[in-house]
JSON list of C-alpha atoms in Angstrom, two decimals:
[
{"chain": "A", "resi": 1, "resn": "MET", "atom": "CA", "xyz": [58.35, 7.09, -19.03]},
{"chain": "A", "resi": 2, "resn": "ASP", "atom": "CA", "xyz": [56.69, 9.48, -21.47]},
{"chain": "A", "resi": 3, "resn": "ASN", "atom": "CA", "xyz": [56.32, 6.65, -23.85]},
{"chain": "A", "resi": 4, "resn": "LEU", "atom": "CA", "xyz": [54.37, 4.61, -21.22]},
{"chain": "A", "resi": 5, "resn": "LYS", "atom": "CA", "xyz": [52.19, 7.61, -20.51]},
{"chain": "A", "resi": 6, "resn": "ASP", "atom": "CA", "xyz": [51.48, 8.04, -24.19]},
{"chain": "A", "resi": 7, "resn": "THR", "atom": "CA", "xyz": [50.65, 4.30, -24.57]},
{"chain": "A", "resi": 8, "resn": "ILE", "atom": "CA", "xyz": [48.25, 4.39, -21.60]},
{"chain": "A", "resi": 9, "resn": "GLN", "atom": "CA", "xyz": [46.62, 7.60, -22.81]},
{"chain": "A", "resi": 10, "resn": "LYS", "atom": "CA", "xyz": [46.14, 6.10, -26.32]},
{"chain": "A", "resi": 11, "resn": "GLU", "atom": "CA", "xyz": [44.66, 2.95, -24.83]},
{"chain": "A", "resi": 12, "resn": "ILE", "atom": "CA", "xyz": [42.24, 5.02, -22.64]},
{"chain": "A", "resi": 13, "resn": "GLU", "atom": "CA", "xyz": [41.26, 7.06, -25.71]},
{"chain": "A", "resi": 14, "resn": "LYS", "atom": "CA", "xyz": [40.49, 3.86, -27.58]},
{"chain": "A", "resi": 15, "resn": "ILE", "atom": "CA", "xyz": [38.24, 2.42, -24.96]},
{"chain": "A", "resi": 16, "resn": "TRP", "atom": "CA", "xyz": [36.67, 5.64, -23.61]},
{"chain": "A", "resi": 17, "resn": "PRO", "atom": "CA", "xyz": [33.96, 6.01, -26.27]},
{"chain": "A", "resi": 18, "resn": "GLN", "atom": "CA", "xyz": [32.67, 2.44, -25.53]},
{"chain": "A", "resi": 19, "resn": "ALA", "atom": "CA", "xyz": [33.09, 2.86, -21.77]},
{"chain": "A", "resi": 20, "resn": "LYS", "atom": "CA", "xyz": [31.19, 6.17, -21.97]},
{"chain": "A", "resi": 21, "resn": "LYS", "atom": "CA", "xyz": [28.35, 4.52, -23.84]},
{"chain": "A", "resi": 22, "resn": "ASN", "atom": "CA", "xyz": [28.26, 1.67, -21.29]},
{"chain": "A", "resi": 23, "resn": "ILE", "atom": "CA", "xyz": [28.15, 4.12, -18.40]},
{"chain": "A", "resi": 24, "resn": "THR", "atom": "CA", "xyz": [25.37, 6.17, -20.03]},
{"chain": "A", "resi": 25, "resn": "LYS", "atom": "CA", "xyz": [23.38, 2.98, -20.68]},
{"chain": "A", "resi": 26, "resn": "PHE", "atom": "CA", "xyz": [23.92, 1.78, -17.14]},
{"chain": "A", "resi": 27, "resn": "ASN", "atom": "CA", "xyz": [22.69, 5.17, -15.82]},
{"chain": "A", "resi": 28, "resn": "GLN", "atom": "CA", "xyz": [19.61, 5.06, -18.01]},
{"chain": "A", "resi": 29, "resn": "ASP", "atom": "CA", "xyz": [18.83, 1.49, -16.93]},
{"chain": "A", "resi": 30, "resn": "ALA", "atom": "CA", "xyz": [19.35, 2.46, -13.27]},
{"chain": "A", "resi": 31, "resn": "VAL", "atom": "CA", "xyz": [16.89, 5.44, -13.66]},
{"chain": "A", "resi": 32, "resn": "GLN", "atom": "CA", "xyz": [14.26, 3.20, -15.36]},
{"chain": "A", "resi": 33, "resn": "LEU", "atom": "CA", "xyz": [14.55, 0.64, -12.61]},
{"chain": "A", "resi": 34, "resn": "MET", "atom": "CA", "xyz": [14.19, 3.25, -9.91]},
{"chain": "A", "resi": 35, "resn": "LYS", "atom": "CA", "xyz": [11.02, 4.63, -11.64]},
{"chain": "A", "resi": 36, "resn": "LYS", "atom": "CA", "xyz": [9.58, 1.11, -11.90]},
{"chain": "A", "resi": 37, "resn": "SER", "atom": "CA", "xyz": [10.43, 0.42, -8.27]},
{"chain": "A", "resi": 38, "resn": "GLU", "atom": "CA", "xyz": [8.89, 3.70, -7.28]},
{"chain": "A", "resi": 39, "resn": "LYS", "atom": "CA", "xyz": [5.64, 2.75, -9.07]},
{"chain": "A", "resi": 40, "resn": "ASP", "atom": "CA", "xyz": [5.69, -0.75, -7.51]},
{"chain": "A", "resi": 41, "resn": "LEU", "atom": "CA", "xyz": [6.12, 0.70, -4.07]},
{"chain": "A", "resi": 42, "resn": "ALA", "atom": "CA", "xyz": [3.22, 3.10, -4.66]},
{"chain": "A", "resi": 43, "resn": "VAL", "atom": "CA", "xyz": [0.98, 0.18, -5.56]},
{"chain": "A", "resi": 44, "resn": "ILE", "atom": "CA", "xyz": [2.14, -1.86, -2.59]},
{"chain": "A", "resi": 45, "resn": "SER", "atom": "CA", "xyz": [1.63, 1.09, -0.29]},
{"chain": "A", "resi": 46, "resn": "LYS", "atom": "CA", "xyz": [-1.85, 1.65, -1.64]},
{"chain": "A", "resi": 47, "resn": "ASN", "atom": "CA", "xyz": [-2.73, -2.05, -1.15]},
{"chain": "A", "resi": 48, "resn": "ILE", "atom": "CA", "xyz": [-1.43, -1.97, 2.44]},
{"chain": "A", "resi": 49, "resn": "LYS", "atom": "CA", "xyz": [-3.37, 1.10, 3.18]},
{"chain": "A", "resi": 50, "resn": "THR", "atom": "CA", "xyz": [-6.60, -0.44, 1.81]},
{"chain": "A", "resi": 51, "resn": "ASN", "atom": "CA", "xyz": [-5.96, -3.64, 3.84]},
{"chain": "A", "resi": 52, "resn": "VAL", "atom": "CA", "xyz": [-5.42, -1.62, 7.01]},
{"chain": "A", "resi": 53, "resn": "GLU", "atom": "CA", "xyz": [-8.61, 0.29, 6.42]},
{"chain": "A", "resi": 54, "resn": "LYS", "atom": "CA", "xyz": [-10.46, -3.00, 5.87]},
{"chain": "A", "resi": 55, "resn": "LEU", "atom": "CA", "xyz": [-8.99, -4.38, 9.10]},
{"chain": "A", "resi": 56, "resn": "VAL", "atom": "CA", "xyz": [-10.06, -1.25, 11.01]},
{"chain": "A", "resi": 57, "resn": "CYS", "atom": "CA", "xyz": [-13.60, -1.49, 9.59]},
{"chain": "A", "resi": 58, "resn": "LYS", "atom": "CA", "xyz": [-13.79, -5.18, 10.48]},
{"chain": "A", "resi": 59, "resn": "ALA", "atom": "CA", "xyz": [-12.63, -4.58, 14.00]},
{"chain": "A", "resi": 60, "resn": "LYS", "atom": "CA", "xyz": [-15.07, -1.72, 14.46]},
{"chain": "A", "resi": 61, "resn": "ARG", "atom": "CA", "xyz": [-17.91, -3.80, 13.02]},
{"chain": "A", "resi": 62, "resn": "GLU", "atom": "CA", "xyz": [-17.11, -6.67, 15.45]},
{"chain": "A", "resi": 63, "resn": "GLU", "atom": "CA", "xyz": [-17.10, -4.23, 18.34]},
{"chain": "A", "resi": 64, "resn": "LEU", "atom": "CA", "xyz": [-20.47, -2.94, 17.18]},
{"chain": "A", "resi": 65, "resn": "TYR", "atom": "CA", "xyz": [-21.85, -6.46, 16.88]},
{"chain": "A", "resi": 66, "resn": "TYR", "atom": "CA", "xyz": [-20.79, -7.03, 20.46]},
{"chain": "A", "resi": 67, "resn": "GLU", "atom": "CA", "xyz": [-22.47, -3.80, 21.53]},
{"chain": "A", "resi": 68, "resn": "LEU", "atom": "CA", "xyz": [-25.58, -4.73, 19.55]},
{"chain": "A", "resi": 69, "resn": "GLY", "atom": "CA", "xyz": [-25.68, -8.11, 21.30]},
{"chain": "A", "resi": 70, "resn": "LYS", "atom": "CA", "xyz": [-25.40, -6.41, 24.70]},
{"chain": "A", "resi": 71, "resn": "ASN", "atom": "CA", "xyz": [-28.28, -4.15, 23.88]},
{"chain": "A", "resi": 72, "resn": "ILE", "atom": "CA", "xyz": [-30.49, -6.78, 22.31]},
{"chain": "A", "resi": 73, "resn": "ALA", "atom": "CA", "xyz": [-30.01, -9.58, 24.87]},
{"chain": "A", "resi": 74, "resn": "PRO", "atom": "CA", "xyz": [-32.12, -7.89, 27.64]},
{"chain": "A", "resi": 75, "resn": "LEU", "atom": "CA", "xyz": [-34.79, -6.87, 24.99]},
{"chain": "A", "resi": 76, "resn": "LEU", "atom": "CA", "xyz": [-35.23, -10.38, 23.79]},
{"chain": "A", "resi": 77, "resn": "THR", "atom": "CA", "xyz": [-37.13, -11.34, 26.92]},
{"chain": "A", "resi": 78, "resn": "SER", "atom": "CA", "xyz": [-39.25, -8.14, 27.03]},
{"chain": "A", "resi": 79, "resn": "ASP", "atom": "CA", "xyz": [-40.32, -8.01, 23.31]},
{"chain": "A", "resi": 80, "resn": "GLN", "atom": "CA", "xyz": [-38.94, -4.43, 22.86]},
{"chain": "A", "resi": 81, "resn": "LEU", "atom": "CA", "xyz": [-36.62, -4.58, 19.94]},
{"chain": "A", "resi": 82, "resn": "LYS", "atom": "CA", "xyz": [-37.31, -1.05, 18.67]},
{"chain": "A", "resi": 83, "resn": "ASP", "atom": "CA", "xyz": [-34.67, 0.58, 20.96]},
{"chain": "A", "resi": 84, "resn": "LYS", "atom": "CA", "xyz": [-32.93, 3.63, 19.49]},
{"chain": "A", "resi": 85, "resn": "ASN", "atom": "CA", "xyz": [-29.49, 2.37, 20.61]},
{"chain": "A", "resi": 86, "resn": "VAL", "atom": "CA", "xyz": [-30.05, -0.92, 18.84]},
{"chain": "A", "resi": 87, "resn": "LEU", "atom": "CA", "xyz": [-31.15, 0.75, 15.61]},
{"chain": "A", "resi": 88, "resn": "LYS", "atom": "CA", "xyz": [-28.18, 3.20, 15.75]},
{"chain": "A", "resi": 89, "resn": "ILE", "atom": "CA", "xyz": [-25.66, 0.36, 16.16]},
{"chain": "A", "resi": 90, "resn": "TYR", "atom": "CA", "xyz": [-27.37, -1.72, 13.49]},
{"chain": "A", "resi": 91, "resn": "THR", "atom": "CA", "xyz": [-27.23, 1.20, 11.06]},
{"chain": "A", "resi": 92, "resn": "GLU", "atom": "CA", "xyz": [-23.56, 1.73, 11.73]},
{"chain": "A", "resi": 93, "resn": "ILE", "atom": "CA", "xyz": [-22.86, -1.93, 11.19]},
{"chain": "A", "resi": 94, "resn": "GLN", "atom": "CA", "xyz": [-24.66, -1.72, 7.81]},
{"chain": "A", "resi": 95, "resn": "GLN", "atom": "CA", "xyz": [-22.56, 1.33, 6.81]},
{"chain": "A", "resi": 96, "resn": "LEU", "atom": "CA", "xyz": [-19.28, -0.43, 7.73]},
{"chain": "A", "resi": 97, "resn": "SER", "atom": "CA", "xyz": [-20.40, -3.53, 5.76]},
{"chain": "A", "resi": 98, "resn": "ARG", "atom": "CA", "xyz": [-21.01, -1.37, 2.70]},
{"chain": "A", "resi": 99, "resn": "ARG", "atom": "CA", "xyz": [-17.64, 0.30, 3.00]},
{"chain": "A", "resi": 100, "resn": "LEU", "atom": "CA", "xyz": [-16.01, -3.13, 3.17]},
{"chain": "A", "resi": 101, "resn": "ARG", "atom": "CA", "xyz": [-17.77, -4.33, 0.07]},
{"chain": "A", "resi": 102, "resn": "LYS", "atom": "CA", "xyz": [-16.54, -1.19, -1.88]},
{"chain": "A", "resi": 103, "resn": "LYS", "atom": "CA", "xyz": [-12.90, -2.00, -1.07]}
]
């Protein structure tokens, strides 16, 4: 029985240095992969955030175009297109359009 134990222990001692190197390399590779994945996720997250901001701006811009149309429609027949509400909405539309171009 002791002979079998000794044989197994000697075999383990033979393969242990290489196994230890392999385990260490595997650990290093796993850490590098996780760091790369973390960076990739950060980029993806940033892109998603930018796209959501764009969608919000576009939706708000469309809502403002609708409001602009509601305010302009009655003025078209009366030649009074210098309304403060119309100018305010138009200015906000321009600001949103500039923000969209920057993204």
